[in-house]
GROMACS .gro file of N, CA and C in nm:
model
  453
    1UNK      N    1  -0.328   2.058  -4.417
    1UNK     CA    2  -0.230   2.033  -4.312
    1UNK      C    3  -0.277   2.099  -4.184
    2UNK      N    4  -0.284   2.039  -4.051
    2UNK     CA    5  -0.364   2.092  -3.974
    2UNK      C    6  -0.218   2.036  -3.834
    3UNK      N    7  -0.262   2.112  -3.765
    3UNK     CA    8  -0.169   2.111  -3.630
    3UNK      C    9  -0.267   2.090  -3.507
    4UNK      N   10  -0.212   1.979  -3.394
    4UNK     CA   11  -0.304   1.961  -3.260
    4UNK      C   12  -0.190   2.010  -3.169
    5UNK      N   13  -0.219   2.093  -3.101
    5UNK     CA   14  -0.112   2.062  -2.977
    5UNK      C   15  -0.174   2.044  -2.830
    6UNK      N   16  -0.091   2.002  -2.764
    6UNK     CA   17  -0.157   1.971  -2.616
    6UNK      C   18  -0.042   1.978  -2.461
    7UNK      N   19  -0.069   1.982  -2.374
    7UNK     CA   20   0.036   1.986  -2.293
    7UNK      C   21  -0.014   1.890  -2.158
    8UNK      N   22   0.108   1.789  -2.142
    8UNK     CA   23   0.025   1.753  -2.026
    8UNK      C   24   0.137   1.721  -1.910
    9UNK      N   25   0.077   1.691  -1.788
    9UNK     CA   26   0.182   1.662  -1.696
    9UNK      C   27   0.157   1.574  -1.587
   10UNK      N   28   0.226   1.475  -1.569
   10UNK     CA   29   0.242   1.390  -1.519
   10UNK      C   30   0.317   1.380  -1.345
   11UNK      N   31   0.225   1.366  -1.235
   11UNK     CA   32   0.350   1.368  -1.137
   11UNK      C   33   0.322   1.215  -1.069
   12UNK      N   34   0.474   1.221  -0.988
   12UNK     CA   35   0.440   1.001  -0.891
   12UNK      C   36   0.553   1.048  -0.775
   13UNK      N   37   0.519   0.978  -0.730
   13UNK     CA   38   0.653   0.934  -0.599
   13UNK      C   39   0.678   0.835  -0.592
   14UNK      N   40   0.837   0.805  -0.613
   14UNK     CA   41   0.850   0.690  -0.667
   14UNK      C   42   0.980   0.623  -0.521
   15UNK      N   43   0.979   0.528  -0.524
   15UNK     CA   44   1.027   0.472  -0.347
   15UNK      C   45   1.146   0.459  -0.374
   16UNK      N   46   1.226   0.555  -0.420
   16UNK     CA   47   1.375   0.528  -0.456
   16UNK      C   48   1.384   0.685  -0.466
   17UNK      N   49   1.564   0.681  -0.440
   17UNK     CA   50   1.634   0.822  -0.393
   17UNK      C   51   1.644   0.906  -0.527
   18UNK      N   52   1.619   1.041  -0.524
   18UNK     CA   53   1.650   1.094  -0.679
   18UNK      C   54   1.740   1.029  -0.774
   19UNK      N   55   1.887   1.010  -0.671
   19UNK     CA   56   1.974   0.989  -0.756
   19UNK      C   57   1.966   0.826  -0.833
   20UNK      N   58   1.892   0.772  -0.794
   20UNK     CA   59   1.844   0.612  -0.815
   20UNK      C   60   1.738   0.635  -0.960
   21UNK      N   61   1.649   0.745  -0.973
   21UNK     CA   62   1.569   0.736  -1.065
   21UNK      C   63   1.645   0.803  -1.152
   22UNK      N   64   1.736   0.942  -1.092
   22UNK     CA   65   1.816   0.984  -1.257
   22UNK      C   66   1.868   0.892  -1.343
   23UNK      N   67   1.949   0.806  -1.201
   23UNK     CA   68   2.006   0.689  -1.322
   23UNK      C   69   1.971   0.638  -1.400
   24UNK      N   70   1.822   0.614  -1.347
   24UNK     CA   71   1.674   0.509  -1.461
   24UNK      C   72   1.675   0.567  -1.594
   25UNK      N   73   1.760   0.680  -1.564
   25UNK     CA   74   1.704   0.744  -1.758
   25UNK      C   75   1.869   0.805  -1.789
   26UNK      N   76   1.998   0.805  -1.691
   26UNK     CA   77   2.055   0.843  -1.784
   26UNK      C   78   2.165   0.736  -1.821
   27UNK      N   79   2.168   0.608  -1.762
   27UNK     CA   80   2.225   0.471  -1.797
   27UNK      C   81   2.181   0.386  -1.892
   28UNK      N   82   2.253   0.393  -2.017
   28UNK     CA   83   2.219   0.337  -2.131
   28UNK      C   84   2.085   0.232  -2.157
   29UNK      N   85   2.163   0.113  -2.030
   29UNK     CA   86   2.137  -0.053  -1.993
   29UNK      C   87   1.978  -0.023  -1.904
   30UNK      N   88   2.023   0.080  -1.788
   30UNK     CA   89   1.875   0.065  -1.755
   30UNK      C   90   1.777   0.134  -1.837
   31UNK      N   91   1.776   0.265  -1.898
   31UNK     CA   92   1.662   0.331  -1.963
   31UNK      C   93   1.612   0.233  -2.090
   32UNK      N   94   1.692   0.143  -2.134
   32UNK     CA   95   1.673   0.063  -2.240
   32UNK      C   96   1.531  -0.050  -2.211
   33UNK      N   97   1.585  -0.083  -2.044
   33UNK     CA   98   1.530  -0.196  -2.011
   33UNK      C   99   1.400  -0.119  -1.976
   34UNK      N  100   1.340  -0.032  -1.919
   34UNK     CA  101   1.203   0.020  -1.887
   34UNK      C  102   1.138   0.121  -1.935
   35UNK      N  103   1.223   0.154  -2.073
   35UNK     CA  104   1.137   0.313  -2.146
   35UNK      C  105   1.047   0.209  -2.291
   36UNK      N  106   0.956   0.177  -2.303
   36UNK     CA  107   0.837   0.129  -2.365
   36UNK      C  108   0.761   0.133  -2.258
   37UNK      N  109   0.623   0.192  -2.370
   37UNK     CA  110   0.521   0.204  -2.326
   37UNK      C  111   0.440   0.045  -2.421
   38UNK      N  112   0.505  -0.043  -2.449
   38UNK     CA  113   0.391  -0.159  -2.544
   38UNK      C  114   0.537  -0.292  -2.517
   39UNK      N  115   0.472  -0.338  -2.399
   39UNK     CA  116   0.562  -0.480  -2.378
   39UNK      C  117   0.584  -0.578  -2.508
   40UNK      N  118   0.461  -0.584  -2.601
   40UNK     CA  119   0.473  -0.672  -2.731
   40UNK      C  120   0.542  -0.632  -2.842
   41UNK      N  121   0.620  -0.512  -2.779
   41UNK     CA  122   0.692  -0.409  -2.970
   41UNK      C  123   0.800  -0.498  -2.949
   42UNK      N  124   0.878  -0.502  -3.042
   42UNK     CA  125   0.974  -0.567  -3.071
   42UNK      C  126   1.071  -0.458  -3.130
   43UNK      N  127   1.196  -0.458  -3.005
   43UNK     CA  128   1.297  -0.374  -3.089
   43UNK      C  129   1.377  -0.366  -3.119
   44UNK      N  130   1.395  -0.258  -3.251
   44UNK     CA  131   1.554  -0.277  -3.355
   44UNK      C  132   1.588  -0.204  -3.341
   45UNK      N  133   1.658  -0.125  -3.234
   45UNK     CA  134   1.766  -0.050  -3.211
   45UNK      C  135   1.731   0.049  -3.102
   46UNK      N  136   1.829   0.064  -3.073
   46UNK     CA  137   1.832   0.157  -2.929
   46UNK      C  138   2.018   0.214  -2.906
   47UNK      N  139   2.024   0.343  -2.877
   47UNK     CA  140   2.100   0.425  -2.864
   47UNK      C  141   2.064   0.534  -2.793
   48UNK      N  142   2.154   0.566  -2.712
   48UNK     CA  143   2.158   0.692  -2.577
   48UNK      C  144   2.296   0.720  -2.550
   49UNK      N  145   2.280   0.879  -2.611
   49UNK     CA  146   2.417   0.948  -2.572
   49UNK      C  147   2.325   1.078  -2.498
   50UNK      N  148   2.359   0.994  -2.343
   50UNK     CA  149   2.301   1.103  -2.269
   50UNK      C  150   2.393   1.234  -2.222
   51UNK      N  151   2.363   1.348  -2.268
   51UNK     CA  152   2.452   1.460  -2.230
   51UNK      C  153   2.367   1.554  -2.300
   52UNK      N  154   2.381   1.732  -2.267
   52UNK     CA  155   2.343   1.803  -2.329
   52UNK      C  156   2.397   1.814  -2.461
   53UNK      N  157   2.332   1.844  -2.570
   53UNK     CA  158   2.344   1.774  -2.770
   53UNK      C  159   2.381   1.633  -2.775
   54UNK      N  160   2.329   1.558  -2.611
   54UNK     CA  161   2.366   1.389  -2.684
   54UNK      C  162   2.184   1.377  -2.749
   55UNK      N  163   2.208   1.242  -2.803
   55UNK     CA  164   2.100   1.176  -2.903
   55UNK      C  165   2.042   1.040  -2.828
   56UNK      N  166   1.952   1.033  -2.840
   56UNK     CA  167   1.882   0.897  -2.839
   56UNK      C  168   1.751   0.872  -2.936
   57UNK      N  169   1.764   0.695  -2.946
   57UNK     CA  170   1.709   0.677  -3.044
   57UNK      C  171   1.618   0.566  -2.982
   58UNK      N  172   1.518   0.512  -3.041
   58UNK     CA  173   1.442   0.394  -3.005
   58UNK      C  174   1.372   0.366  -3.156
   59UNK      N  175   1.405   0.252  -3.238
   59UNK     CA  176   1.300   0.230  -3.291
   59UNK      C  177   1.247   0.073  -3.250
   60UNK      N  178   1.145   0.037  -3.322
   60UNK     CA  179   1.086  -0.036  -3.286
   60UNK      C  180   0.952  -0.099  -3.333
   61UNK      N  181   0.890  -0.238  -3.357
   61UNK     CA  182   0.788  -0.290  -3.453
   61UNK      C  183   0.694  -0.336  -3.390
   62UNK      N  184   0.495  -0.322  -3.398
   62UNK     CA  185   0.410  -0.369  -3.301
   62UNK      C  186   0.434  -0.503  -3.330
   63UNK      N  187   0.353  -0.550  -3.274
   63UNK     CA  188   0.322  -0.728  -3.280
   63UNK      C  189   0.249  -0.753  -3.405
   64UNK      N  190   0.186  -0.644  -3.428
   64UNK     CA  191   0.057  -0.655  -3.569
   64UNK      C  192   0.066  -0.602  -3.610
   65UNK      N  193   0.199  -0.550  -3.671
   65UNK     CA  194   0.197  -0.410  -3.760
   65UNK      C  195   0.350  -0.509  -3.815
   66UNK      N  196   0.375  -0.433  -3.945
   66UNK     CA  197   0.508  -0.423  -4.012
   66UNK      C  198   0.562  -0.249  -3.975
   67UNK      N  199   0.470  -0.184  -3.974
   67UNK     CA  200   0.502  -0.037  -3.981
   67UNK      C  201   0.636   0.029  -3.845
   68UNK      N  202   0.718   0.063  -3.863
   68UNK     CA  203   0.840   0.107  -3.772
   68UNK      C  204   0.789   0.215  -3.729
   69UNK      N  205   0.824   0.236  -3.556
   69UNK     CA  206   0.803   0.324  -3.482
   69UNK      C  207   0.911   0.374  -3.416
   70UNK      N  208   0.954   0.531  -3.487
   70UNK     CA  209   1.083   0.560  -3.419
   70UNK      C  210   1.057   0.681  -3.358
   71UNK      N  211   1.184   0.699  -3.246
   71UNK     CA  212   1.142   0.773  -3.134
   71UNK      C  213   1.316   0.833  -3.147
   72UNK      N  214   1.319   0.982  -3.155
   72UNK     CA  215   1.424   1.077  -3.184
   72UNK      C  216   1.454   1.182  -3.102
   73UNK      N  217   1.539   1.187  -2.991
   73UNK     CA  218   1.553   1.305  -2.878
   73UNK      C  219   1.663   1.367  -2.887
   74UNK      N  220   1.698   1.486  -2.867
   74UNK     CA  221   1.818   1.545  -2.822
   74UNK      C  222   1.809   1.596  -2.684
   75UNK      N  223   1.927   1.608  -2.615
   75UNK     CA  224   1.903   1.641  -2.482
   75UNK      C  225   2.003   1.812  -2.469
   76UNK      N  226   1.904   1.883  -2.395
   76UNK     CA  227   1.952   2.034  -2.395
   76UNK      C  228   1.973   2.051  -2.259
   77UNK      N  229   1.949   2.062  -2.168
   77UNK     CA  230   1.934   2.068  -2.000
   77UNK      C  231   1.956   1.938  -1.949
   78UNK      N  232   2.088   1.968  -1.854
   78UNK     CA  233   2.038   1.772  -1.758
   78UNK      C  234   2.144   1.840  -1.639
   79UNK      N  235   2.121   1.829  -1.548
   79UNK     CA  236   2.098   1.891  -1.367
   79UNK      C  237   2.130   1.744  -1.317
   80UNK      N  238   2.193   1.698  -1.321
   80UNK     CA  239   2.210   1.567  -1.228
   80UNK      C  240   2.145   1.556  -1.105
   81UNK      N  241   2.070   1.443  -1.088
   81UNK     CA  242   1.931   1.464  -0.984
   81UNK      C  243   1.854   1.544  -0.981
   82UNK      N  244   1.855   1.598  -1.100
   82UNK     CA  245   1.745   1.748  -1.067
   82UNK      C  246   1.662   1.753  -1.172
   83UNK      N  247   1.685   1.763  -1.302
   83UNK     CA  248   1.626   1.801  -1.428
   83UNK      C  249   1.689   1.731  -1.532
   84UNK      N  250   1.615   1.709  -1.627
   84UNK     CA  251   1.621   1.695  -1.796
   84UNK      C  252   1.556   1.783  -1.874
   85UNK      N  253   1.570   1.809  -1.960
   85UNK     CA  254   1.495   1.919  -2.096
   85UNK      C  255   1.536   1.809  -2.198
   86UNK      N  256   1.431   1.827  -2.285
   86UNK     CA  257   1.498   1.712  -2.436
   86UNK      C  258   1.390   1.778  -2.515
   87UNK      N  259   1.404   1.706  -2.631
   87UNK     CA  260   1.327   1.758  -2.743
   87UNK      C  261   1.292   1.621  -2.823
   88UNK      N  262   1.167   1.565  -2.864
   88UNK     CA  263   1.173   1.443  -2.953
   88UNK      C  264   1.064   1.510  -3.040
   89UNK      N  265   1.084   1.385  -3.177
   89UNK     CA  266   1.035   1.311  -3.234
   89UNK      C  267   0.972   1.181  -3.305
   90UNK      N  268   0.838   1.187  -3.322
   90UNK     CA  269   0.821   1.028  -3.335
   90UNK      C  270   0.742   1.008  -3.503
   91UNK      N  271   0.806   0.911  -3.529
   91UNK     CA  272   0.787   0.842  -3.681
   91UNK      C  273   0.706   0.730  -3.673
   92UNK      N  274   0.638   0.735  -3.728
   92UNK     CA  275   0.550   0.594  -3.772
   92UNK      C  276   0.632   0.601  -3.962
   93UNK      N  277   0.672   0.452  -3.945
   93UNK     CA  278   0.763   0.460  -4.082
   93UNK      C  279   0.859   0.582  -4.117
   94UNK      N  280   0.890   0.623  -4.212
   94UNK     CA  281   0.922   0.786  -4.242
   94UNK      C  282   0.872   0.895  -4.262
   95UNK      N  283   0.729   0.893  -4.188
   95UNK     CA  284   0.667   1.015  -4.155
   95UNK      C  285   0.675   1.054  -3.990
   96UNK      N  286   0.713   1.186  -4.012
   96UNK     CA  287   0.695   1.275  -3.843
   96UNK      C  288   0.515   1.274  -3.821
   97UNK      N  289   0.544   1.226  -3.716
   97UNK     CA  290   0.401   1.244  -3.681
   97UNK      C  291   0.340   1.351  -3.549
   98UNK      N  292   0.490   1.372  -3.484
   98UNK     CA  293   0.462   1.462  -3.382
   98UNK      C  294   0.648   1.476  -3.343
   99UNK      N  295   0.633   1.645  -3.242
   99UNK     CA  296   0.744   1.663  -3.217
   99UNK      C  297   0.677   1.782  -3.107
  100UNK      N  298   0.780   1.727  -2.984
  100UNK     CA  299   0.753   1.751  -2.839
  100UNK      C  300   0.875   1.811  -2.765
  101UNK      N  301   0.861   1.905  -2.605
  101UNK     CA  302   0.943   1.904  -2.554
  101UNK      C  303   0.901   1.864  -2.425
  102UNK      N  304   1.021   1.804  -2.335
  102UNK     CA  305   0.997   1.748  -2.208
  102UNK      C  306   1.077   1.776  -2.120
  103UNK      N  307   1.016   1.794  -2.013
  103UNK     CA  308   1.087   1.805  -1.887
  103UNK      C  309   1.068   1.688  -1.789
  104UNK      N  310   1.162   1.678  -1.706
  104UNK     CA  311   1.182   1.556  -1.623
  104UNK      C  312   1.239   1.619  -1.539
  105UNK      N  313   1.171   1.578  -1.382
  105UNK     CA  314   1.206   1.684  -1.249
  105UNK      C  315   1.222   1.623  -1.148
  106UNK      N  316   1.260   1.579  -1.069
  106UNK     CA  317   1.326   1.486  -0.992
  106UNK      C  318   1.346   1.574  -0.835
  107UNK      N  319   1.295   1.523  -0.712
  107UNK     CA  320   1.297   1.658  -0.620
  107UNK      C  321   1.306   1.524  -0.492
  108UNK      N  322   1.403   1.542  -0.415
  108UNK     CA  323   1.344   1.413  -0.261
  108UNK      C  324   1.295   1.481  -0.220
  109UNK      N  325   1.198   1.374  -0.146
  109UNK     CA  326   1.056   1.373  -0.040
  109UNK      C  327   1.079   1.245   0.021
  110UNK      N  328   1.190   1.282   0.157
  110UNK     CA  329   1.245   1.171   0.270
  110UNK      C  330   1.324   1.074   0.178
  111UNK      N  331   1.287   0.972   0.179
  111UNK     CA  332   1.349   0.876   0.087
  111UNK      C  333   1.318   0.834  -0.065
  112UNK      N  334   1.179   0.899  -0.042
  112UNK     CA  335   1.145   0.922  -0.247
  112UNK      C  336   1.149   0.997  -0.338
  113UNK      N  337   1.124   0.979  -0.423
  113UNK     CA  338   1.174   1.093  -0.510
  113UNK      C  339   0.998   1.206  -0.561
  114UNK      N  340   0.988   1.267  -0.531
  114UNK     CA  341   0.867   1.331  -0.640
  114UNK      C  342   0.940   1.354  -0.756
  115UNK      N  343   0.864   1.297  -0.854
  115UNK     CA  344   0.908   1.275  -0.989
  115UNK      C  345   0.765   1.392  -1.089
  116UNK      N  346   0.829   1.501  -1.166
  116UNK     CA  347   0.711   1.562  -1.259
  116UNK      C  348   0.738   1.551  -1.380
  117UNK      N  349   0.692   1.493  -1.444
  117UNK     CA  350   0.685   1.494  -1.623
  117UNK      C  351   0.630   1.582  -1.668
  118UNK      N  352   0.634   1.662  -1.772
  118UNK     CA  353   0.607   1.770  -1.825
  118UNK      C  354   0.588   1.771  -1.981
  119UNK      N  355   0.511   1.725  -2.090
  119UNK     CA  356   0.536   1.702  -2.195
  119UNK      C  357   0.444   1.846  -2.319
  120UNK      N  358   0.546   1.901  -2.436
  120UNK     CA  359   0.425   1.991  -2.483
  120UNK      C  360   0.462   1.918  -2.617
  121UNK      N  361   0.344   1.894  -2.638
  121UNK     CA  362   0.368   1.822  -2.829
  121UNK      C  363   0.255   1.869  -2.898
  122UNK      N  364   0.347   1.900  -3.037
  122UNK     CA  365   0.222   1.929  -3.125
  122UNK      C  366   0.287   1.763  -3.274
  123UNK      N  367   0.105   1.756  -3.287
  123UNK     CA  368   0.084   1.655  -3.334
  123UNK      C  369   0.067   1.693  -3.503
  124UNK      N  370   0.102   1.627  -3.552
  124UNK     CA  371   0.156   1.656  -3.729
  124UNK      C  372   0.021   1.612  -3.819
  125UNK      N  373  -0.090   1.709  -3.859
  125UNK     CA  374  -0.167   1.635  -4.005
  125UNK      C  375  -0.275   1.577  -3.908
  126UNK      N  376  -0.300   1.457  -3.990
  126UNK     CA  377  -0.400   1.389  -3.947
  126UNK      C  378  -0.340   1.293  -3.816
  127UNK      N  379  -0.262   1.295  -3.764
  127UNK     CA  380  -0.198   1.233  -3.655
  127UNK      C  381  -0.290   1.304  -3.469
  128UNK      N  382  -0.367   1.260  -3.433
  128UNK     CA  383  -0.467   1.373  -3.323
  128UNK      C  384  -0.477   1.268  -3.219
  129UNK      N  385  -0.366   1.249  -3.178
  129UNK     CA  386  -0.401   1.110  -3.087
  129UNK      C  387  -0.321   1.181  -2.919
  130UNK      N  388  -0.362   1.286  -2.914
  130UNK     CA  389  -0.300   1.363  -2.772
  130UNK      C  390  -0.287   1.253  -2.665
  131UNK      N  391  -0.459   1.229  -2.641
  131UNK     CA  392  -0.415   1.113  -2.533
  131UNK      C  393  -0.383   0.968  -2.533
  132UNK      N  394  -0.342   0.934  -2.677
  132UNK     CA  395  -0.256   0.843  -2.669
  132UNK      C  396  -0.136   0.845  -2.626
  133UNK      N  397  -0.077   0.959  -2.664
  133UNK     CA  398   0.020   1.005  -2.609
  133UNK      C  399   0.077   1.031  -2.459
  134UNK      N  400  -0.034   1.066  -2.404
  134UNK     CA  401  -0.008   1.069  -2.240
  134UNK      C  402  -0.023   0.928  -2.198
  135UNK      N  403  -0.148   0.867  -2.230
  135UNK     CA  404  -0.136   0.731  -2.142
  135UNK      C  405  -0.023   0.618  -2.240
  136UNK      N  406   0.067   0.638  -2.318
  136UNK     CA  407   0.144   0.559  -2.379
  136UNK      C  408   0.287   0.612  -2.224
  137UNK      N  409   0.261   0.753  -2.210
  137UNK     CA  410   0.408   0.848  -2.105
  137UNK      C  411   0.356   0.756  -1.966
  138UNK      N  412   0.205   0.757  -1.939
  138UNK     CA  413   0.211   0.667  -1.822
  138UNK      C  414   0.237   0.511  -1.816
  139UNK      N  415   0.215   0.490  -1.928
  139UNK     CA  416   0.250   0.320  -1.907
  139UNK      C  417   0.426   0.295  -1.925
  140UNK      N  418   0.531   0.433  -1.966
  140UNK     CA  419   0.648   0.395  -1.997
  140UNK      C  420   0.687   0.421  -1.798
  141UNK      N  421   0.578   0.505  -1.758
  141UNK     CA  422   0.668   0.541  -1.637
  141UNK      C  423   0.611   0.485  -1.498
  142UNK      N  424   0.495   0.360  -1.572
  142UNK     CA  425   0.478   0.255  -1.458
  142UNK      C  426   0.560   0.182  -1.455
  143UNK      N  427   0.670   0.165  -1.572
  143UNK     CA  428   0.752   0.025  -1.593
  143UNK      C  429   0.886   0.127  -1.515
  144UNK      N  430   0.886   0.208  -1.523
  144UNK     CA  431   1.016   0.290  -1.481
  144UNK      C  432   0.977   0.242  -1.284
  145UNK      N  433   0.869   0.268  -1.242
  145UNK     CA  434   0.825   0.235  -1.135
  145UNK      C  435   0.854   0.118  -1.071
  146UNK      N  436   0.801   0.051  -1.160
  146UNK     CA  437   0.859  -0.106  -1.133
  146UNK      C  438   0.998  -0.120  -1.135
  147UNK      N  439   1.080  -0.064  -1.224
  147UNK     CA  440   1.216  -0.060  -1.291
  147UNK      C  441   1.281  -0.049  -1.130
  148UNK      N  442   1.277   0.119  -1.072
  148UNK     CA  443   1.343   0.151  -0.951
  148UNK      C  444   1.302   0.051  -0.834
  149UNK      N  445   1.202   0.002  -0.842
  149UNK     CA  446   1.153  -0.057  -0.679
  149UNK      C  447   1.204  -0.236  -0.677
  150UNK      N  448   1.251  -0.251  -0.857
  150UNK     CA  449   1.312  -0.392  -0.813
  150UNK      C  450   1.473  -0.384  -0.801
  151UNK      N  451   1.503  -0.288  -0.805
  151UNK     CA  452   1.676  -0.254  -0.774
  151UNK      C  453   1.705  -0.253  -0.679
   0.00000   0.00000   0.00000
């Protein structure tokens, strides 16, 4: 049994007002519509009880896989326009394969927002896919990009 961990961080400026991108993640309807990082997954279920000890859930199936990919957060910190803290986990089938904490930072700059992602995960066993992991966080938060600038 072996452990990877890694930490990485992510920053953007994104052309919409803080309070425009908090919404992107704490409104059921929109975080639903732009948090995947794989346009071809197909998904079975989604739930967000955003609040500090709320839950969210994502699972979800590749295009070429049968195997379920679920995604498990609690939320500890949330600063309206300002911050998130959460805590996840992610399953391939019913194995943990990793479990992370994140920050989400939200700051205006004139009319945009500087946006910092902050992620520390340690990766479970034979599971060593760190930077899959980051560029899976950048492709969920190009669509978040797109998400704010067509509103």
């Amino acid at each position: 049994m072996t452990l990877h961990h890694g930490t990485f961080t992510i920053e953007r400026n994104y052309p919409a007002t803080p309070e425009r991108v908090f919404h992107a993640w704490s409104d059921p309807a929109s975080k639903q519509s732009w948090f995947a990082c794989h346009d071809d997954w197909t998904s079975t279920g989604y739930t967000l009880d955003f609040r500090p000890g709320g839950h969210e859930r994502v699972d979800s199936t590749p295009s070429e896989s049968d195997v379920a990919h679920r995604y498990f957060a609690t939320y500890y910190d949330i600063v309206p326009n300002e911050r998130i803290v959460y805590a996840y986990e992610m399953y391939l089938g019913d194995t943990r394969i990793s479990v992370s904490v994140a920050t989400v930072e939200f700051e205006a700059a004139g009319d945009d927002t500087k946006f910092t992602f902050t992620e520390h995960v340690v990766m479970l066993d034979e599971y060593d896919d760190l930077d899959g992991r980051e560029e899976g966080t950048r492709a969920g938060l190009e669509n978040l990009a797109r998400f704010v600038s067509a509103s």
